[in-house]
């Protein structure tokens, strides 16, 4: 079910990008990159702060994610992931609002077919990256239903484990953050 939903979202993103066109989609993609930068730069500070407000849950020892998180400093990984998600999605929403105000730019006259094709490709890439981050954040949640869906989804497992560069990068990013130091 999760695999179907992911594939549906990726297909829809292709058509959304086609409608937006290259210029407007580039504005959204720049918003994604800025959001990623903000989250990467400030997640450690926010992680230290949210420890006071968000309780650390207990993970089931038989879940794969629980074993992975508990093999490292589980609390640090958990708060790093939550802080990263808060910063990333908060910034993304704000920049999406700003980008929507620049909608008129999409109507500038350029080659129509190239504009649509490149807009489709960029929107697909942006959606893939957002889903990638959502899957990693979902993997931190100790909810059996979510963990079961993640384990059963071939598409989710493939995205989380085999996305070039990003799979290793996000694991290293959250695991190396030692909040106690």
C-alpha atoms as a printed R data frame, in Angstrom:
    type eleno elety resid chain resno      x      y       z
1   ATOM     1    CA   UNK     A     1  0.000  0.000   0.000
2   ATOM     2    CA   UNK     A     2  2.776  2.432   0.921
3   ATOM     3    CA   UNK     A     3  4.641  1.571  -2.288
4   ATOM     4    CA   UNK     A     4  1.515  2.337  -4.315
5   ATOM     5    CA   UNK     A     5  1.050  5.668  -2.524
6   ATOM     6    CA   UNK     A     6  4.686  6.669  -3.101
7   ATOM     7    CA   UNK     A     7  4.509  5.788  -6.795
8   ATOM     8    CA   UNK     A     8  1.211  7.662  -7.151
9   ATOM     9    CA   UNK     A     9  2.704 10.778  -5.540
10  ATOM    10    CA   UNK     A    10  5.724 10.612  -7.827
11  ATOM    11    CA   UNK     A    11  3.495 10.262 -10.892
12  ATOM    12    CA   UNK     A    12  1.306 13.161  -9.758
13  ATOM    13    CA   UNK     A    13  4.397 15.298  -9.180
14  ATOM    14    CA   UNK     A    14  5.411 14.795 -12.797
15  ATOM    15    CA   UNK     A    15  2.109 16.294 -13.972
16  ATOM    16    CA   UNK     A    16  2.179 19.068 -11.377
17  ATOM    17    CA   UNK     A    17  5.628 20.056 -12.620
18  ATOM    18    CA   UNK     A    18  4.332 19.988 -16.191
19  ATOM    19    CA   UNK     A    19  1.593 22.428 -15.213
20  ATOM    20    CA   UNK     A    20  3.956 24.683 -13.253
21  ATOM    21    CA   UNK     A    21  6.630 24.785 -15.902
22  ATOM    22    CA   UNK     A    22 10.370 25.175 -15.538
23  ATOM    23    CA   UNK     A    23 10.561 28.652 -14.053
24  ATOM    24    CA   UNK     A    24  8.004 28.185 -11.294
25  ATOM    25    CA   UNK     A    25  9.346 24.704 -10.551
26  ATOM    26    CA   UNK     A    26 12.874 26.119 -10.262
27  ATOM    27    CA   UNK     A    27 11.544 28.573  -7.679
28  ATOM    28    CA   UNK     A    28 10.114 25.627  -5.729
29  ATOM    29    CA   UNK     A    29 13.328 23.621  -6.098
30  ATOM    30    CA   UNK     A    30 15.412 26.542  -4.824
31  ATOM    31    CA   UNK     A    31 13.018 26.661  -1.859
32  ATOM    32    CA   UNK     A    32 13.729 22.979  -1.269
33  ATOM    33    CA   UNK     A    33 17.496 23.535  -1.358
34  ATOM    34    CA   UNK     A    34 17.256 26.511   1.016
35  ATOM    35    CA   UNK     A    35 15.064 24.441   3.356
36  ATOM    36    CA   UNK     A    36 17.599 21.627   3.301
37  ATOM    37    CA   UNK     A    37 20.405 24.080   4.057
38  ATOM    38    CA   UNK     A    38 18.508 25.659   6.975
39  ATOM    39    CA   UNK     A    39 17.681 22.243   8.428
40  ATOM    40    CA   UNK     A    40 21.266 21.023   7.999
41  ATOM    41    CA   UNK     A    41 22.743 24.158   9.552
42  ATOM    42    CA   UNK     A    42 20.488 24.531  12.591
43  ATOM    43    CA   UNK     A    43 19.110 21.087  13.451
44  ATOM    44    CA   UNK     A    44 21.625 20.465  16.265
45  ATOM    45    CA   UNK     A    45 20.658 23.656  18.082
46  ATOM    46    CA   UNK     A    46 16.955 22.910  17.706
47  ATOM    47    CA   UNK     A    47 17.483 19.265  18.746
48  ATOM    48    CA   UNK     A    48 19.035 20.414  22.024
49  ATOM    49    CA   UNK     A    49 16.109 22.737  22.630
50  ATOM    50    CA   UNK     A    50 13.269 20.330  21.791
51  ATOM    51    CA   UNK     A    51 14.592 17.734  24.232
52  ATOM    52    CA   UNK     A    52 12.887 19.850  26.878
53  ATOM    53    CA   UNK     A    53  9.526 19.761  25.110
54  ATOM    54    CA   UNK     A    54  9.167 16.456  23.286
55  ATOM    55    CA   UNK     A    55  9.398 13.217  25.289
56  ATOM    56    CA   UNK     A    56 11.620 10.435  23.995
57  ATOM    57    CA   UNK     A    57  9.472  7.381  23.109
58  ATOM    58    CA   UNK     A    58 10.311  3.747  23.712
59  ATOM    59    CA   UNK     A    59 10.997  1.757  20.557
60  ATOM    60    CA   UNK     A    60 10.078 -1.885  20.183
61  ATOM    61    CA   UNK     A    61 13.215 -4.025  20.315
62  ATOM    62    CA   UNK     A    62 11.948 -6.341  17.570
63  ATOM    63    CA   UNK     A    63 11.535 -3.581  14.974
64  ATOM    64    CA   UNK     A    64 14.472 -3.048  12.641
65  ATOM    65    CA   UNK     A    65 14.389  0.709  13.125
66  ATOM    66    CA   UNK     A    66 14.263  0.328  16.900
67  ATOM    67    CA   UNK     A    67 17.338 -1.884  16.842
68  ATOM    68    CA   UNK     A    68 19.204  0.541  14.576
69  ATOM    69    CA   UNK     A    69 18.308  3.588  16.657
70  ATOM    70    CA   UNK     A    70 19.102  1.856  19.947
71  ATOM    71    CA   UNK     A    71 22.469  0.622  18.638
72  ATOM    72    CA   UNK     A    72 23.538  4.268  18.449
73  ATOM    73    CA   UNK     A    73 22.644  7.038  20.849
74  ATOM    74    CA   UNK     A    74 18.932  6.565  20.169
75  ATOM    75    CA   UNK     A    75 17.861  9.714  21.912
76  ATOM    76    CA   UNK     A    76 20.290 11.818  19.893
77  ATOM    77    CA   UNK     A    77 19.185 10.246  16.599
78  ATOM    78    CA   UNK     A    78 15.526 10.752  17.490
79  ATOM    79    CA   UNK     A    79 15.870 14.434  18.417
80  ATOM    80    CA   UNK     A    80 18.165 15.131  15.454
81  ATOM    81    CA   UNK     A    81 15.592 13.682  13.067
82  ATOM    82    CA   UNK     A    82 12.676 15.543  14.632
83  ATOM    83    CA   UNK     A    83 14.595 18.856  14.669
84  ATOM    84    CA   UNK     A    84 15.678 18.367  11.071
85  ATOM    85    CA   UNK     A    85 12.070 17.696  10.024
86  ATOM    86    CA   UNK     A    86 10.684 20.711  11.904
87  ATOM    87    CA   UNK     A    87 13.236 23.053  10.344
88  ATOM    88    CA   UNK     A    88 13.009 21.552   6.875
89  ATOM    89    CA   UNK     A    89  9.219 21.487   6.581
90  ATOM    90    CA   UNK     A    90  8.728 24.820   8.378
91  ATOM    91    CA   UNK     A    91 11.137 26.563   6.013
92  ATOM    92    CA   UNK     A    92  9.688 24.716   3.012
93  ATOM    93    CA   UNK     A    93  6.156 25.878   3.840
94  ATOM    94    CA   UNK     A    94  7.260 29.505   4.259
95  ATOM    95    CA   UNK     A    95  9.202 29.481   1.001
96  ATOM    96    CA   UNK     A    96  6.325 27.746  -0.782
97  ATOM    97    CA   UNK     A    97  4.071 30.642   0.218
98  ATOM    98    CA   UNK     A    98  6.633 33.127  -1.101
99  ATOM    99    CA   UNK     A    99  7.036 31.060  -4.279
100 ATOM   100    CA   UNK     A   100  3.282 31.073  -4.836
101 ATOM   101    CA   UNK     A   101  3.384 34.863  -4.875
102 ATOM   102    CA   UNK     A   102  5.813 34.632  -7.802
103 ATOM   103    CA   UNK     A   103  3.354 32.610  -9.891
104 ATOM   104    CA   UNK     A   104  3.259 35.330 -12.541
105 ATOM   105    CA   UNK     A   105  6.846 34.475 -13.500
106 ATOM   106    CA   UNK     A   106  5.641 31.127 -14.857
107 ATOM   107    CA   UNK     A   107  3.758 32.892 -17.633
108 ATOM   108    CA   UNK     A   108  6.846 34.455 -19.183
109 ATOM   109    CA   UNK     A   109  7.116 33.423 -22.835
110 ATOM   110    CA   UNK     A   110  9.685 30.656 -23.364
111 ATOM   111    CA   UNK     A   111  9.587 27.439 -25.328
112 ATOM   112    CA   UNK     A   112  6.443 25.717 -24.112
113 ATOM   113    CA   UNK     A   113  7.389 22.029 -24.484
114 ATOM   114    CA   UNK     A   114 10.844 22.379 -22.908
115 ATOM   115    CA   UNK     A   115  9.323 24.480 -20.131
116 ATOM   116    CA   UNK     A   116  6.806 21.731 -19.347
117 ATOM   117    CA   UNK     A   117  9.229 18.806 -19.650
118 ATOM   118    CA   UNK     A   118 11.903 20.338 -17.432
119 ATOM   119    CA   UNK     A   119  9.246 21.484 -14.956
120 ATOM   120    CA   UNK     A   120  8.003 17.881 -14.776
121 ATOM   121    CA   UNK     A   121 11.484 16.504 -14.172
122 ATOM   122    CA   UNK     A   122 12.344 19.043 -11.475
123 ATOM   123    CA   UNK     A   123  9.029 18.512  -9.674
124 ATOM   124    CA   UNK     A   124  9.547 14.741  -9.749
125 ATOM   125    CA   UNK     A   125 13.025 15.152  -8.223
126 ATOM   126    CA   UNK     A   126 11.744 17.556  -5.562
127 ATOM   127    CA   UNK     A   127  8.886 15.215  -4.614
128 ATOM   128    CA   UNK     A   128 11.246 12.248  -4.446
129 ATOM   129    CA   UNK     A   129 13.526 14.142  -2.065
130 ATOM   130    CA   UNK     A   130 10.644 15.267   0.150
131 ATOM   131    CA   UNK     A   131  9.302 11.701   0.302
132 ATOM   132    CA   UNK     A   132 12.802 10.498   1.152
133 ATOM   133    CA   UNK     A   133 12.949 12.834   4.165
134 ATOM   134    CA   UNK     A   134  9.388 11.936   5.210
135 ATOM   135    CA   UNK     A   135 10.249  8.232   5.123
136 ATOM   136    CA   UNK     A   136 13.267  8.762   7.355
137 ATOM   137    CA   UNK     A   137 11.230 10.833   9.813
138 ATOM   138    CA   UNK     A   138  8.500  8.171   9.784
139 ATOM   139    CA   UNK     A   139 11.154  5.552  10.549
140 ATOM   140    CA   UNK     A   140 11.837  7.398  13.809
141 ATOM   141    CA   UNK     A   141  8.246  7.091  15.000
142 ATOM   142    CA   UNK     A   142  7.664  4.119  17.310
143 ATOM   143    CA   UNK     A   143  4.244  3.336  15.877
144 ATOM   144    CA   UNK     A   144  3.839 -0.310  14.890
145 ATOM   145    CA   UNK     A   145  1.531  0.479  11.962
146 ATOM   146    CA   UNK     A   146  4.067  2.903  10.458
147 ATOM   147    CA   UNK     A   147  6.997  0.567  11.079
148 ATOM   148    CA   UNK     A   148  5.095 -2.339   9.524
149 ATOM   149    CA   UNK     A   149  4.240 -0.313   6.415
150 ATOM   150    CA   UNK     A   150  7.860  0.810   6.046
151 ATOM   151    CA   UNK     A   151  9.125 -2.766   6.355
152 ATOM   152    CA   UNK     A   152  6.627 -4.100   3.799
153 ATOM   153    CA   UNK     A   153  7.137 -1.378   1.195
154 ATOM   154    CA   UNK     A   154  9.734 -2.308  -1.387
155 ATOM   155    CA   UNK     A   155  9.675  1.223  -2.795
156 ATOM   156    CA   UNK     A   156 10.186  2.817   0.646
157 ATOM   157    CA   UNK     A   157 13.020  0.415   1.502
158 ATOM   158    CA   UNK     A   158 14.676  1.068  -1.853
159 ATOM   159    CA   UNK     A   159 14.376  4.836  -1.463
160 ATOM   160    CA   UNK     A   160 15.704  4.799   2.101
161 ATOM   161    CA   UNK     A   161 18.604  2.421   1.500
162 ATOM   162    CA   UNK     A   162 19.689  2.990  -2.098
163 ATOM   163    CA   UNK     A   163 19.253  6.676  -2.915
164 ATOM   164    CA   UNK     A   164 22.707  7.732  -4.101
165 ATOM   165    CA   UNK     A   165 24.538  9.969  -1.630
166 ATOM   166    CA   UNK     A   166 21.452 10.851   0.438
167 ATOM   167    CA   UNK     A   167 20.899  7.483   2.148
168 ATOM   168    CA   UNK     A   168 24.330  7.507   3.756
169 ATOM   169    CA   UNK     A   169 24.347 11.276   4.250
170 ATOM   170    CA   UNK     A   170 21.151 11.494   6.301
171 ATOM   171    CA   UNK     A   171 22.070  8.480   8.451
172 ATOM   172    CA   UNK     A   172 25.496  9.954   9.176
173 ATOM   173    CA   UNK     A   173 24.000 13.382   9.798
174 ATOM   174    CA   UNK     A   174 21.564 12.208  12.466
175 ATOM   175    CA   UNK     A   175 23.760  9.547  14.026
176 ATOM   176    CA   UNK     A   176 26.889 11.684  14.454
177 ATOM   177    CA   UNK     A   177 24.947 14.421  16.269
178 ATOM   178    CA   UNK     A   178 25.839 13.849  19.899
179 ATOM   179    CA   UNK     A   179 23.530 16.112  21.876
180 ATOM   180    CA   UNK     A   180 25.250 15.280  25.140
181 ATOM   181    CA   UNK     A   181 28.581 16.684  23.969
